[in-house]
């Protein structure tokens, strides 16, 4: 059993894990805020007649979110373990940056389409509803990348 030198406190690997765990909690929190907007706040802003269309829109947004993942979880699960085992932390950061930017670009295109298509899917929806729905989609989709990174790190 390895012993720590006197007065060293917490080993660096444990400190790093704590930081990563906190980051995971923040990103999962953002994901849940987005889900809360969609499932609690949005339905209360609309009339009962719009709720059925809203439920269909939720399904569409779920499909858009899944379509924008582009295999990030499988990619992180496959490569990050290998990079971390070899101590190639720069490659882990580069892979995350690439996947995050790629996902942000795809989410940006889908968000513009969602914002423009929102009034057609939900006639009578206010611009605030369209903006909050699109913001919720963007927050959930981008937060998911960070969560998937932590999945790849086995946290």
mmCIF file of C-alpha atoms in Angstrom, residues 63-128:
data_model
loop_
_atom_site.group_PDB
_atom_site.id
_atom_site.type_symbol
_atom_site.label_atom_id
_atom_site.label_comp_id
_atom_site.label_asym_id
_atom_site.label_seq_id
_atom_site.Cartn_x
_atom_site.Cartn_y
_atom_site.Cartn_z
ATOM 1 C CA UNK A 63 -35.316 13.216 -31.525
ATOM 2 C CA UNK A 64 -33.300 16.319 -32.452
ATOM 3 C CA UNK A 65 -31.262 15.963 -29.272
ATOM 4 C CA UNK A 66 -30.526 12.320 -30.001
ATOM 5 C CA UNK A 67 -29.718 13.113 -33.637
ATOM 6 C CA UNK A 68 -27.210 15.740 -32.568
ATOM 7 C CA UNK A 69 -25.236 13.345 -30.339
ATOM 8 C CA UNK A 70 -23.330 11.974 -33.331
ATOM 9 C CA UNK A 71 -21.901 9.055 -31.389
ATOM 10 C CA UNK A 72 -20.172 11.143 -28.720
ATOM 11 C CA UNK A 73 -20.858 8.694 -25.908
ATOM 12 C CA UNK A 74 -19.487 5.736 -27.864
ATOM 13 C CA UNK A 75 -16.493 7.791 -28.991
ATOM 14 C CA UNK A 76 -15.700 8.954 -25.478
ATOM 15 C CA UNK A 77 -16.251 5.476 -24.052
ATOM 16 C CA UNK A 78 -13.852 3.990 -26.587
ATOM 17 C CA UNK A 79 -11.004 6.492 -26.809
ATOM 18 C CA UNK A 80 -10.853 8.368 -23.516
ATOM 19 C CA UNK A 81 -10.130 5.235 -21.509
ATOM 20 C CA UNK A 82 -7.206 4.499 -23.796
ATOM 21 C CA UNK A 83 -5.863 8.075 -23.719
ATOM 22 C CA UNK A 84 -6.125 8.366 -19.945
ATOM 23 C CA UNK A 85 -4.467 4.975 -19.400
ATOM 24 C CA UNK A 86 -1.488 6.141 -21.467
ATOM 25 C CA UNK A 87 -1.420 9.535 -19.731
ATOM 26 C CA UNK A 88 -2.305 11.410 -22.935
ATOM 27 C CA UNK A 89 -4.475 14.049 -21.279
ATOM 28 C CA UNK A 90 -3.935 16.470 -24.174
ATOM 29 C CA UNK A 91 -5.604 14.016 -26.559
ATOM 30 C CA UNK A 92 -8.561 13.718 -24.176
ATOM 31 C CA UNK A 93 -8.935 17.513 -24.109
ATOM 32 C CA UNK A 94 -8.588 17.714 -27.899
ATOM 33 C CA UNK A 95 -11.222 15.021 -28.444
ATOM 34 C CA UNK A 96 -13.610 16.748 -26.055
ATOM 35 C CA UNK A 97 -13.034 20.138 -27.704
ATOM 36 C CA UNK A 98 -13.608 18.683 -31.155
ATOM 37 C CA UNK A 99 -16.782 16.860 -30.149
ATOM 38 C CA UNK A 100 -18.103 19.884 -28.240
ATOM 39 C CA UNK A 101 -17.500 22.281 -31.141
ATOM 40 C CA UNK A 102 -18.941 19.842 -33.660
ATOM 41 C CA UNK A 103 -21.985 19.316 -31.467
ATOM 42 C CA UNK A 104 -22.340 23.081 -30.935
ATOM 43 C CA UNK A 105 -22.360 23.626 -34.704
ATOM 44 C CA UNK A 106 -25.013 20.954 -35.255
ATOM 45 C CA UNK A 107 -27.067 22.207 -32.310
ATOM 46 C CA UNK A 108 -26.786 25.764 -33.667
ATOM 47 C CA UNK A 109 -28.234 24.733 -37.031
ATOM 48 C CA UNK A 110 -30.996 22.694 -35.380
ATOM 49 C CA UNK A 111 -31.750 25.547 -32.951
ATOM 50 C CA UNK A 112 -32.228 28.036 -35.794
ATOM 51 C CA UNK A 113 -34.552 25.570 -37.525
ATOM 52 C CA UNK A 114 -36.436 24.997 -34.284
ATOM 53 C CA UNK A 115 -36.756 28.715 -33.584
ATOM 54 C CA UNK A 116 -38.032 29.403 -37.094
ATOM 55 C CA UNK A 117 -40.306 26.356 -37.144
ATOM 56 C CA UNK A 118 -41.707 26.814 -33.650
ATOM 57 C CA UNK A 119 -44.655 29.029 -34.757
ATOM 58 C CA UNK A 120 -45.633 26.500 -37.437
ATOM 59 C CA UNK A 121 -45.619 23.577 -35.039
ATOM 60 C CA UNK A 122 -47.344 25.524 -32.258
ATOM 61 C CA UNK A 123 -49.577 28.202 -33.802
ATOM 62 C CA UNK A 124 -50.329 30.857 -31.246
ATOM 63 C CA UNK A 125 -47.044 30.370 -29.422
ATOM 64 C CA UNK A 126 -45.486 33.588 -28.224
ATOM 65 C CA UNK A 127 -41.939 34.579 -29.196
ATOM 66 C CA UNK A 128 -40.973 34.050 -25.548
#
